[in-house]
Amino acid sequence: MNVEMANLAEALKQILPESQVSINPTVREQHSKDESYHTPCLPDLVVFPETTEQVSEIIKLANTYQVPVVPFGLGSSLEGHVIPYDLGITIDFSLMNKILEVREQDFLVRVQPGVTRSQLNKELKKYGLFFTVDPGADATLGGMAATNASGTTSVRYGVMRDQVRDLETVLADGTIIHTGNLAEKSSSGYHLNGIFVGSEGTLGCFTELTLKVYGIPEHVMAARASFPTVNDAVQAVVSILQAGIPIARVELVDEPSMKQANLYSETDYLEKPTLFLEFHGNEAGLKQDVEFTKELVADLHCELIEFETDNAARNKLWEARHHLAYAYVHGFPGKKLMVTDVCLPISELAGAIRIARKTIDELGLDGGIVGHVGDGNFHVLLMLDTTDPLEVSKADQLNETIVLYALERGGTCTGEHGVGIGKMKYQEKEHGEALRVMEKIKQALDPQNILNPNKIVRIKEEG
Amino acid sequence: MNVEMANLAEALKQILPESQVSINPTVREQHSKDESYHTPCLPDLVVFPETTEQVSEIIKLANTYQVPVVPFGLGSSLEGHVIPYDLGITIDFSLMNKILEVREQDFLVRVQPGVTRSQLNKELKKYGLFFTVDPGADATLGGMAATNASGTTSVRYGVMRDQVRDLETVLADGTIIHTGNLAEKSSSGYHLNGIFVGSEGTLGCFTELTLKVYGIPEHVMAARASFPTVNDAVQAVVSILQAGIPIARVELVDEPSMKQANLYSETDYLEKPTLFLEFHGNEAGLKQDVEFTKELVADLHCELIEFETDNAARNKLWEARHHLAYAYVHGFPGKKLMVTDVCLPISELAGAIRIARKTIDELGLDGGIVGHVGDGNFHVLLMLDTTDPLEVSKADQLNETIVLYALERGGTCTGEHGVGIGKMKYQEKEHGEALRVMEKIKQALDPQNILNPNKIVRIKEEG
């Protein structure tokens, strides 16, 4: 550690208790990576603030020292967002993990950024409420806002950005702002919630989040529908959406992924391309939705549809779906997970999945396809030996094929995982001149480029 | 007209046919105002482009001449957004009024900014689709995106920002960008749709919009529910939302406004505080929702609930609601409309409406209260003699009382009308340091301050 860093560490210890400023190699190693295949890199220092004011003081110091700051939740991101390639300070938010307020009547909660989605849902259950966004990991809500995460229920309730009413945010100079308010809608000023959600720590660090929650639906029914082909399954989803059925979840799991799920979750589901479905509503409406869905999927050659009405079986079904990434990780010890993440207009989805499968097979890779197909979003789950350059290169080739196919059809290179380091190379192609606008915003709000530098946009050094 | 303007007019005639560049006083007068009480001001020139490239060339010229540019749809805004107080060029989008593409399967449409909401809905009906956002005026979609408009259905389907997938936008230097894509969701780059929607022409001019549309619901039922007091009506809305009934519309119309509506729309609805309700869904679900709603409103002293199942009666009901502002304008010839527009967390709504009514009465003003109460948004409709300084000052006092009450309770000074010139004075109070972020974004994207200058944020001249 050089003299400047030592001075910075000393200065940080004036802000935080000594135990909350760490240069310990093990702690730094824990903050050097996420759940992706991207190469780790250790931060110089890790700090564990407990208050907004401390975060503000930390960032002021970083600004003075011109040292990068990377916010860190649980490290469950999938594109290297939290890997501090430019070194500096990692701010770990695990001590800021309190649920501050539940405003039952307003369907709002106020939380610190280190609260996880399952922690929040456990608390909300007492009020008959739930938080809808459910990415695969039990991520922190701060991290989920930073990447604009989504999940299985987005088809009905929207993505993370749709749930954010306000972010208390610390800017690059330590200023504390609020990006929104508590009202359901507003036309006052620029919609800062819009750009701060999904900004991956490059515009500010969130210290409090006010989020929208929903009443637990009166009736819920889940189902698994098995199809002879992935294409039939996707067409069934299109039919369901066209029919205006307000489906709450509709997830595709292909044949290899069903096998992996059965192995990991000890289920014995039919190993065919499958839709996992869920319906929310009042009893009568839900019954009618379910009957209509049965008819629609039958027309698309559905071989078997099984309903789970009791809580336990339903939870088991969704656990099997949520744990799929871990099922793959578990099934391929020593390998690392790479996940593609494009999203397309639904009319282009079947074609995109067909090309993905063809390319996986041609390249001789082992990959499963899963997806939030109601949103037009799908993932290829690949297990990689990252020490084998040929395998890595094939995976990159697959990813590129899938991304370019999506971009040529009005889609996006990432539906929910974010840009991080992995999707930087597609930003120019996807956004064109709009990327210049993003760069200008970044430069205007972070002129010294200290906030998670070189993620999303790369600011060229002057001179 | 000075020499510089004459030169600019000549240069514009190189871009557009002569007939589409106007310095005619009548044409300029038509573009000097909106539907509000704000003082008119004539632009130097009005242009009527037909293509994106023309808009780009016009803005490039404005940039070269350092002359303001104000986009103009139909002039139905309510806070002076389109009044060119800094003079310059007004771009009238009425010739860019084509529906370019309907992507049925993707629930998307692509339109030019001059298309109105009723024009779009007429076309969409052929496909069994509809566009949800319905402000009082038959506004242009470009204007609605510029103010982040909303309406009676936002409680179910969201506001304008929620419908925008992509904006083809011309920036201050004439560059053409796309702010989004066609995918249902994206975590790629900063969410430019977020800040461009609601930017009121201060960051760019929209030349094409890709918008989300919905299937016309299988079953629709509308109702009017009359209550002894406004407070009972608001509490009934809270009950309906708490019960998780997916209400599609829920509008409050107070007693004076019911009188005005009956006069204008030739209806004979009960002149009591009334909720106008609408339910969308499948037949069985809707029936259950309606029965449950009847029970809930009965508990809140509902005196009469009447259902309209046939199309004609339902349309008449919503027309009466939509035409309320015009009903007031019609009822008070020679006076001008002033509308307040706060939005609060729903738990604070009843108190806010109570204070509004008390203040209206204390000041001796004639005002009706209507509102999208499911969103926590309400309006006072006031008819003003704008030549009477005392009346104007009382109206300002009322507006301020209502706005400050909302801001102190986590609300916003404008739920859907936008900032324009009328709500500038509340921006500092509402946003605090976040207003500095908005100013930085404006300066970064419009360094010469030519795009609808001195709306939303005021950029101080240097030196």
PDB file of N, CA and C in Angstrom, chain A residues 377-454:
ATOM      1  N   ASN A 377     -37.594 -11.830 -22.721  1.00  0.00           N
ATOM      2  CA  ASN A 377     -36.249 -11.904 -22.135  1.00  0.00           C
ATOM      3  C   ASN A 377     -35.859 -13.363 -21.929  1.00  0.00           C
ATOM      4  N   PHE A 378     -34.696 -13.783 -22.429  1.00  0.00           N
ATOM      5  CA  PHE A 378     -34.249 -15.152 -22.123  1.00  0.00           C
ATOM      6  C   PHE A 378     -32.760 -15.181 -21.829  1.00  0.00           C
ATOM      7  N   HIS A 379     -32.371 -16.247 -21.136  1.00  0.00           N
ATOM      8  CA  HIS A 379     -30.976 -16.447 -20.759  1.00  0.00           C
ATOM      9  C   HIS A 379     -30.493 -17.789 -21.284  1.00  0.00           C
ATOM     10  N   VAL A 380     -29.233 -17.836 -21.749  1.00  0.00           N
ATOM     11  CA  VAL A 380     -28.544 -19.116 -21.890  1.00  0.00           C
ATOM     12  C   VAL A 380     -27.637 -19.250 -20.682  1.00  0.00           C
ATOM     13  N   LEU A 381     -27.781 -20.348 -19.967  1.00  0.00           N
ATOM     14  CA  LEU A 381     -26.904 -20.632 -18.825  1.00  0.00           C
ATOM     15  C   LEU A 381     -25.799 -21.559 -19.316  1.00  0.00           C
ATOM     16  N   LEU A 382     -24.579 -21.053 -19.255  1.00  0.00           N
ATOM     17  CA  LEU A 382     -23.424 -21.823 -19.728  1.00  0.00           C
ATOM     18  C   LEU A 382     -22.455 -22.026 -18.579  1.00  0.00           C
ATOM     19  N   MET A 383     -21.923 -23.223 -18.443  1.00  0.00           N
ATOM     20  CA  MET A 383     -20.895 -23.446 -17.444  1.00  0.00           C
ATOM     21  C   MET A 383     -19.547 -23.521 -18.155  1.00  0.00           C
ATOM     22  N   LEU A 384     -18.639 -22.642 -17.749  1.00  0.00           N
ATOM     23  CA  LEU A 384     -17.380 -22.478 -18.471  1.00  0.00           C
ATOM     24  C   LEU A 384     -16.174 -22.889 -17.643  1.00  0.00           C
ATOM     25  N   ASP A 385     -15.246 -23.541 -18.310  1.00  0.00           N
ATOM     26  CA  ASP A 385     -13.912 -23.686 -17.750  1.00  0.00           C
ATOM     27  C   ASP A 385     -13.144 -22.441 -18.192  1.00  0.00           C
ATOM     28  N   THR A 386     -13.056 -21.482 -17.279  1.00  0.00           N
ATOM     29  CA  THR A 386     -12.483 -20.188 -17.683  1.00  0.00           C
ATOM     30  C   THR A 386     -10.970 -20.261 -17.895  1.00  0.00           C
ATOM     31  N   THR A 387     -10.376 -21.409 -17.578  1.00  0.00           N
ATOM     32  CA  THR A 387      -8.941 -21.548 -17.864  1.00  0.00           C
ATOM     33  C   THR A 387      -8.723 -22.070 -19.285  1.00  0.00           C
ATOM     34  N   ASP A 388      -9.787 -22.444 -19.958  1.00  0.00           N
ATOM     35  CA  ASP A 388      -9.675 -22.950 -21.332  1.00  0.00           C
ATOM     36  C   ASP A 388     -10.034 -21.838 -22.317  1.00  0.00           C
ATOM     37  N   PRO A 389      -9.028 -21.237 -22.943  1.00  0.00           N
ATOM     38  CA  PRO A 389      -9.292 -20.081 -23.819  1.00  0.00           C
ATOM     39  C   PRO A 389     -10.265 -20.408 -24.950  1.00  0.00           C
ATOM     40  N   LEU A 390     -10.211 -21.638 -25.457  1.00  0.00           N
ATOM     41  CA  LEU A 390     -11.102 -22.004 -26.555  1.00  0.00           C
ATOM     42  C   LEU A 390     -12.559 -21.983 -26.093  1.00  0.00           C
ATOM     43  N   GLU A 391     -12.800 -22.532 -24.904  1.00  0.00           N
ATOM     44  CA  GLU A 391     -14.164 -22.570 -24.372  1.00  0.00           C
ATOM     45  C   GLU A 391     -14.671 -21.143 -24.120  1.00  0.00           C
ATOM     46  N   VAL A 392     -13.801 -20.310 -23.540  1.00  0.00           N
ATOM     47  CA  VAL A 392     -14.186 -18.919 -23.278  1.00  0.00           C
ATOM     48  C   VAL A 392     -14.496 -18.206 -24.590  1.00  0.00           C
ATOM     49  N   SER A 393     -13.661 -18.452 -25.582  1.00  0.00           N
ATOM     50  CA  SER A 393     -13.855 -17.792 -26.873  1.00  0.00           C
ATOM     51  C   SER A 393     -15.158 -18.240 -27.543  1.00  0.00           C
ATOM     52  N   LYS A 394     -15.465 -19.535 -27.404  1.00  0.00           N
ATOM     53  CA  LYS A 394     -16.736 -20.040 -27.956  1.00  0.00           C
ATOM     54  C   LYS A 394     -17.931 -19.394 -27.239  1.00  0.00           C
ATOM     55  N   ALA A 395     -17.805 -19.252 -25.926  1.00  0.00           N
ATOM     56  CA  ALA A 395     -18.894 -18.632 -25.150  1.00  0.00           C
ATOM     57  C   ALA A 395     -19.103 -17.181 -25.573  1.00  0.00           C
ATOM     58  N   ASP A 396     -17.993 -16.481 -25.771  1.00  0.00           N
ATOM     59  CA  ASP A 396     -18.084 -15.098 -26.235  1.00  0.00           C
ATOM     60  C   ASP A 396     -18.757 -15.025 -27.608  1.00  0.00           C
ATOM     61  N   GLN A 397     -18.395 -15.978 -28.449  1.00  0.00           N
ATOM     62  CA  GLN A 397     -18.981 -16.026 -29.795  1.00  0.00           C
ATOM     63  C   GLN A 397     -20.492 -16.250 -29.712  1.00  0.00           C
ATOM     64  N   LEU A 398     -20.889 -17.159 -28.830  1.00  0.00           N
ATOM     65  CA  LEU A 398     -22.322 -17.419 -28.635  1.00  0.00           C
ATOM     66  C   LEU A 398     -23.029 -16.147 -28.151  1.00  0.00           C
ATOM     67  N   ASN A 399     -22.442 -15.520 -27.150  1.00  0.00           N
ATOM     68  CA  ASN A 399     -23.030 -14.310 -26.573  1.00  0.00           C
ATOM     69  C   ASN A 399     -23.196 -13.241 -27.660  1.00  0.00           C
ATOM     70  N   GLU A 400     -22.144 -13.090 -28.449  1.00  0.00           N
ATOM     71  CA  GLU A 400     -22.185 -12.065 -29.501  1.00  0.00           C
ATOM     72  C   GLU A 400     -23.257 -12.368 -30.542  1.00  0.00           C
ATOM     73  N   THR A 401     -23.358 -13.627 -30.923  1.00  0.00           N
ATOM     74  CA  THR A 401     -24.391 -14.019 -31.895  1.00  0.00           C
ATOM     75  C   THR A 401     -25.783 -13.666 -31.364  1.00  0.00           C
ATOM     76  N   ILE A 402     -26.005 -14.001 -30.105  1.00  0.00           N
ATOM     77  CA  ILE A 402     -27.310 -13.759 -29.486  1.00  0.00           C
ATOM     78  C   ILE A 402     -27.593 -12.261 -29.359  1.00  0.00           C
ATOM     79  N   VAL A 403     -26.567 -11.503 -28.944  1.00  0.00           N
ATOM     80  CA  VAL A 403     -26.748 -10.054 -28.763  1.00  0.00           C
ATOM     81  C   VAL A 403     -27.008  -9.385 -30.112  1.00  0.00           C
ATOM     82  N   LEU A 404     -26.198  -9.710 -31.108  1.00  0.00           N
ATOM     83  CA  LEU A 404     -26.364  -9.025 -32.399  1.00  0.00           C
ATOM     84  C   LEU A 404     -27.725  -9.340 -33.014  1.00  0.00           C
ATOM     85  N   TYR A 405     -28.169 -10.591 -32.873  1.00  0.00           N
ATOM     86  CA  TYR A 405     -29.490 -10.961 -33.363  1.00  0.00           C
ATOM     87  C   TYR A 405     -30.563 -10.072 -32.713  1.00  0.00           C
ATOM     88  N   ALA A 406     -30.428  -9.883 -31.402  1.00  0.00           N
ATOM     89  CA  ALA A 406     -31.413  -9.059 -30.671  1.00  0.00           C
ATOM     90  C   ALA A 406     -31.336  -7.602 -31.120  1.00  0.00           C
ATOM     91  N   LEU A 407     -30.121  -7.068 -31.213  1.00  0.00           N
ATOM     92  CA  LEU A 407     -29.980  -5.643 -31.549  1.00  0.00           C
ATOM     93  C   LEU A 407     -30.516  -5.341 -32.947  1.00  0.00           C
ATOM     94  N   GLU A 408     -30.337  -6.306 -33.860  1.00  0.00           N
ATOM     95  CA  GLU A 408     -30.835  -6.083 -35.222  1.00  0.00           C
ATOM     96  C   GLU A 408     -32.363  -6.087 -35.289  1.00  0.00           C
ATOM     97  N   ARG A 409     -32.999  -6.550 -34.230  1.00  0.00           N
ATOM     98  CA  ARG A 409     -34.466  -6.654 -34.218  1.00  0.00           C
ATOM     99  C   ARG A 409     -35.113  -5.774 -33.163  1.00  0.00           C
ATOM    100  N   GLY A 410     -34.429  -4.700 -32.813  1.00  0.00           N
ATOM    101  CA  GLY A 410     -35.027  -3.741 -31.882  1.00  0.00           C
ATOM    102  C   GLY A 410     -34.911  -4.137 -30.423  1.00  0.00           C
ATOM    103  N   GLY A 411     -34.099  -5.158 -30.133  1.00  0.00           N
ATOM    104  CA  GLY A 411     -33.945  -5.615 -28.758  1.00  0.00           C
ATOM    105  C   GLY A 411     -32.801  -4.916 -28.040  1.00  0.00           C
ATOM    106  N   THR A 412     -32.449  -5.474 -26.884  1.00  0.00           N
ATOM    107  CA  THR A 412     -31.393  -4.894 -26.058  1.00  0.00           C
ATOM    108  C   THR A 412     -30.418  -5.983 -25.637  1.00  0.00           C
ATOM    109  N   CYS A 413     -29.150  -5.580 -25.406  1.00  0.00           N
ATOM    110  CA  CYS A 413     -28.118  -6.564 -25.042  1.00  0.00           C
ATOM    111  C   CYS A 413     -28.272  -7.069 -23.624  1.00  0.00           C
ATOM    112  N   THR A 414     -29.054  -6.354 -22.800  1.00  0.00           N
ATOM    113  CA  THR A 414     -29.317  -6.846 -21.453  1.00  0.00           C
ATOM    114  C   THR A 414     -30.710  -6.453 -20.972  1.00  0.00           C
ATOM    115  N   GLY A 415     -31.501  -7.464 -20.688  1.00  0.00           N
ATOM    116  CA  GLY A 415     -32.868  -7.230 -20.227  1.00  0.00           C
ATOM    117  C   GLY A 415     -32.941  -6.889 -18.753  1.00  0.00           C
ATOM    118  N   GLU A 416     -31.981  -7.441 -17.968  1.00  0.00           N
ATOM    119  CA  GLU A 416     -32.103  -7.260 -16.524  1.00  0.00           C
ATOM    120  C   GLU A 416     -30.802  -7.360 -15.745  1.00  0.00           C
ATOM    121  N   HIS A 417     -29.754  -7.911 -16.335  1.00  0.00           N
ATOM    122  CA  HIS A 417     -28.508  -8.079 -15.576  1.00  0.00           C
ATOM    123  C   HIS A 417     -27.672  -6.809 -15.532  1.00  0.00           C
ATOM    124  N   GLY A 418     -27.823  -5.964 -16.535  1.00  0.00           N
ATOM    125  CA  GLY A 418     -27.048  -4.733 -16.578  1.00  0.00           C
ATOM    126  C   GLY A 418     -25.798  -4.868 -17.434  1.00  0.00           C
ATOM    127  N   VAL A 419     -25.080  -3.767 -17.533  1.00  0.00           N
ATOM    128  CA  VAL A 419     -23.936  -3.660 -18.440  1.00  0.00           C
ATOM    129  C   VAL A 419     -22.651  -4.121 -17.769  1.00  0.00           C
ATOM    130  N   GLY A 420     -22.387  -3.596 -16.579  1.00  0.00           N
ATOM    131  CA  GLY A 420     -21.159  -3.946 -15.874  1.00  0.00           C
ATOM    132  C   GLY A 420     -19.957  -3.786 -16.780  1.00  0.00           C
ATOM    133  N   ILE A 421     -19.136  -4.814 -16.797  1.00  0.00           N
ATOM    134  CA  ILE A 421     -17.991  -4.799 -17.700  1.00  0.00           C
ATOM    135  C   ILE A 421     -18.298  -5.639 -18.947  1.00  0.00           C
ATOM    136  N   GLY A 422     -19.184  -6.643 -18.754  1.00  0.00           N
ATOM    137  CA  GLY A 422     -19.421  -7.628 -19.806  1.00  0.00           C
ATOM    138  C   GLY A 422     -20.169  -7.107 -21.017  1.00  0.00           C
ATOM    139  N   LYS A 423     -21.028  -6.119 -20.846  1.00  0.00           N
ATOM    140  CA  LYS A 423     -21.835  -5.645 -21.966  1.00  0.00           C
ATOM    141  C   LYS A 423     -21.386  -4.273 -22.474  1.00  0.00           C
ATOM    142  N   MET A 424     -20.236  -3.785 -21.964  1.00  0.00           N
ATOM    143  CA  MET A 424     -19.698  -2.498 -22.433  1.00  0.00           C
ATOM    144  C   MET A 424     -19.504  -2.497 -23.951  1.00  0.00           C
ATOM    145  N   LYS A 425     -18.986  -3.611 -24.456  1.00  0.00           N
ATOM    146  CA  LYS A 425     -18.626  -3.654 -25.880  1.00  0.00           C
ATOM    147  C   LYS A 425     -19.833  -3.545 -26.811  1.00  0.00           C
ATOM    148  N   TYR A 426     -21.025  -3.754 -26.287  1.00  0.00           N
ATOM    149  CA  TYR A 426     -22.217  -3.643 -27.139  1.00  0.00           C
ATOM    150  C   TYR A 426     -22.928  -2.294 -27.018  1.00  0.00           C
ATOM    151  N   GLN A 427     -22.442  -1.425 -26.166  1.00  0.00           N
ATOM    152  CA  GLN A 427     -23.150  -0.163 -25.910  1.00  0.00           C
ATOM    153  C   GLN A 427     -23.182   0.741 -27.149  1.00  0.00           C
ATOM    154  N   GLU A 428     -22.053   0.845 -27.837  1.00  0.00           N
ATOM    155  CA  GLU A 428     -21.996   1.708 -29.025  1.00  0.00           C
ATOM    156  C   GLU A 428     -22.986   1.215 -30.082  1.00  0.00           C
ATOM    157  N   LYS A 429     -22.934  -0.088 -30.319  1.00  0.00           N
ATOM    158  CA  LYS A 429     -23.820  -0.706 -31.313  1.00  0.00           C
ATOM    159  C   LYS A 429     -25.298  -0.507 -30.917  1.00  0.00           C
ATOM    160  N   GLU A 430     -25.599  -0.666 -29.654  1.00  0.00           N
ATOM    161  CA  GLU A 430     -26.999  -0.567 -29.229  1.00  0.00           C
ATOM    162  C   GLU A 430     -27.498   0.874 -29.214  1.00  0.00           C
ATOM    163  N   HIS A 431     -26.690   1.791 -28.710  1.00  0.00           N
ATOM    164  CA  HIS A 431     -27.207   3.140 -28.468  1.00  0.00           C
ATOM    165  C   HIS A 431     -26.782   4.178 -29.507  1.00  0.00           C
ATOM    166  N   GLY A 432     -25.715   3.913 -30.249  1.00  0.00           N
ATOM    167  CA  GLY A 432     -25.256   4.892 -31.245  1.00  0.00           C
ATOM    168  C   GLY A 432     -24.998   6.234 -30.604  1.00  0.00           C
ATOM    169  N   GLU A 433     -25.534   7.283 -31.216  1.00  0.00           N
ATOM    170  CA  GLU A 433     -25.304   8.644 -30.721  1.00  0.00           C
ATOM    171  C   GLU A 433     -25.881   8.874 -29.319  1.00  0.00           C
ATOM    172  N   ALA A 434     -26.834   8.052 -28.931  1.00  0.00           N
ATOM    173  CA  ALA A 434     -27.391   8.211 -27.580  1.00  0.00           C
ATOM    174  C   ALA A 434     -26.335   7.917 -26.510  1.00  0.00           C
ATOM    175  N   LEU A 435     -25.331   7.135 -26.870  1.00  0.00           N
ATOM    176  CA  LEU A 435     -24.250   6.859 -25.917  1.00  0.00           C
ATOM    177  C   LEU A 435     -23.489   8.141 -25.583  1.00  0.00           C
ATOM    178  N   ARG A 436     -23.434   9.067 -26.546  1.00  0.00           N
ATOM    179  CA  ARG A 436     -22.787  10.372 -26.277  1.00  0.00           C
ATOM    180  C   ARG A 436     -23.571  11.125 -25.202  1.00  0.00           C
ATOM    181  N   VAL A 437     -24.899  11.001 -25.263  1.00  0.00           N
ATOM    182  CA  VAL A 437     -25.744  11.655 -24.246  1.00  0.00           C
ATOM    183  C   VAL A 437     -25.441  11.059 -22.875  1.00  0.00           C
ATOM    184  N   MET A 438     -25.327   9.744 -22.827  1.00  0.00           N
ATOM    185  CA  MET A 438     -25.018   9.088 -21.536  1.00  0.00           C
ATOM    186  C   MET A 438     -23.651   9.548 -21.028  1.00  0.00           C
ATOM    187  N   GLU A 439     -22.688   9.648 -21.921  1.00  0.00           N
ATOM    188  CA  GLU A 439     -21.350  10.105 -21.511  1.00  0.00           C
ATOM    189  C   GLU A 439     -21.406  11.527 -20.956  1.00  0.00           C
ATOM    190  N   LYS A 440     -22.186  12.362 -21.611  1.00  0.00           N
ATOM    191  CA  LYS A 440     -22.300  13.757 -21.133  1.00  0.00           C
ATOM    192  C   LYS A 440     -22.934  13.819 -19.746  1.00  0.00           C
ATOM    193  N   ILE A 441     -23.940  12.973 -19.526  1.00  0.00           N
ATOM    194  CA  ILE A 441     -24.576  12.942 -18.202  1.00  0.00           C
ATOM    195  C   ILE A 441     -23.564  12.475 -17.150  1.00  0.00           C
ATOM    196  N   LYS A 442     -22.827  11.427 -17.488  1.00  0.00           N
ATOM    197  CA  LYS A 442     -21.815  10.908 -16.553  1.00  0.00           C
ATOM    198  C   LYS A 442     -20.779  12.009 -16.239  1.00  0.00           C
ATOM    199  N   GLN A 443     -20.305  12.669 -17.272  1.00  0.00           N
ATOM    200  CA  GLN A 443     -19.286  13.709 -17.050  1.00  0.00           C
ATOM    201  C   GLN A 443     -19.832  14.881 -16.239  1.00  0.00           C
ATOM    202  N   ALA A 444     -21.082  15.233 -16.494  1.00  0.00           N
ATOM    203  CA  ALA A 444     -21.676  16.360 -15.774  1.00  0.00           C
ATOM    204  C   ALA A 444     -21.841  16.041 -14.285  1.00  0.00           C
ATOM    205  N   LEU A 445     -22.163  14.775 -13.990  1.00  0.00           N
ATOM    206  CA  LEU A 445     -22.465  14.432 -12.597  1.00  0.00           C
ATOM    207  C   LEU A 445     -21.267  13.852 -11.845  1.00  0.00           C
ATOM    208  N   ASP A 446     -20.282  13.405 -12.590  1.00  0.00           N
ATOM    209  CA  ASP A 446     -19.106  12.808 -11.944  1.00  0.00           C
ATOM    210  C   ASP A 446     -17.859  13.251 -12.704  1.00  0.00           C
ATOM    211  N   PRO A 447     -17.531  14.545 -12.617  1.00  0.00           N
ATOM    212  CA  PRO A 447     -16.481  15.101 -13.466  1.00  0.00           C
ATOM    213  C   PRO A 447     -15.104  14.470 -13.230  1.00  0.00           C
ATOM    214  N   GLN A 448     -14.864  13.952 -12.048  1.00  0.00           N
ATOM    215  CA  GLN A 448     -13.561  13.322 -11.793  1.00  0.00           C
ATOM    216  C   GLN A 448     -13.589  11.821 -12.083  1.00  0.00           C
ATOM    217  N   ASN A 449     -14.740  11.322 -12.513  1.00  0.00           N
ATOM    218  CA  ASN A 449     -14.865   9.907 -12.877  1.00  0.00           C
ATOM    219  C   ASN A 449     -14.424   8.979 -11.744  1.00  0.00           C
ATOM    220  N   ILE A 450     -14.962   9.229 -10.555  1.00  0.00           N
ATOM    221  CA  ILE A 450     -14.592   8.374  -9.411  1.00  0.00           C
ATOM    222  C   ILE A 450     -15.650   7.319  -9.085  1.00  0.00           C
ATOM    223  N   LEU A 451     -16.886   7.502  -9.581  1.00  0.00           N
ATOM    224  CA  LEU A 451     -17.963   6.577  -9.209  1.00  0.00           C
ATOM    225  C   LEU A 451     -17.991   5.373 -10.144  1.00  0.00           C
ATOM    226  N   ASN A 452     -17.610   4.228  -9.601  1.00  0.00           N
ATOM    227  CA  ASN A 452     -17.542   2.971 -10.385  1.00  0.00           C
ATOM    228  C   ASN A 452     -17.069   3.241 -11.813  1.00  0.00           C
ATOM    229  N   PRO A 453     -15.859   3.781 -11.936  1.00  0.00           N
ATOM    230  CA  PRO A 453     -15.392   4.234 -13.256  1.00  0.00           C
ATOM    231  C   PRO A 453     -15.290   3.096 -14.265  1.00  0.00           C
ATOM    232  N   ASN A 454     -15.481   3.456 -15.524  1.00  0.00           N
ATOM    233  CA  ASN A 454     -15.369   2.518 -16.632  1.00  0.00           C
ATOM    234  C   ASN A 454     -16.358   1.358 -16.567  1.00  0.00           C
TER     235      ASN A 454
END
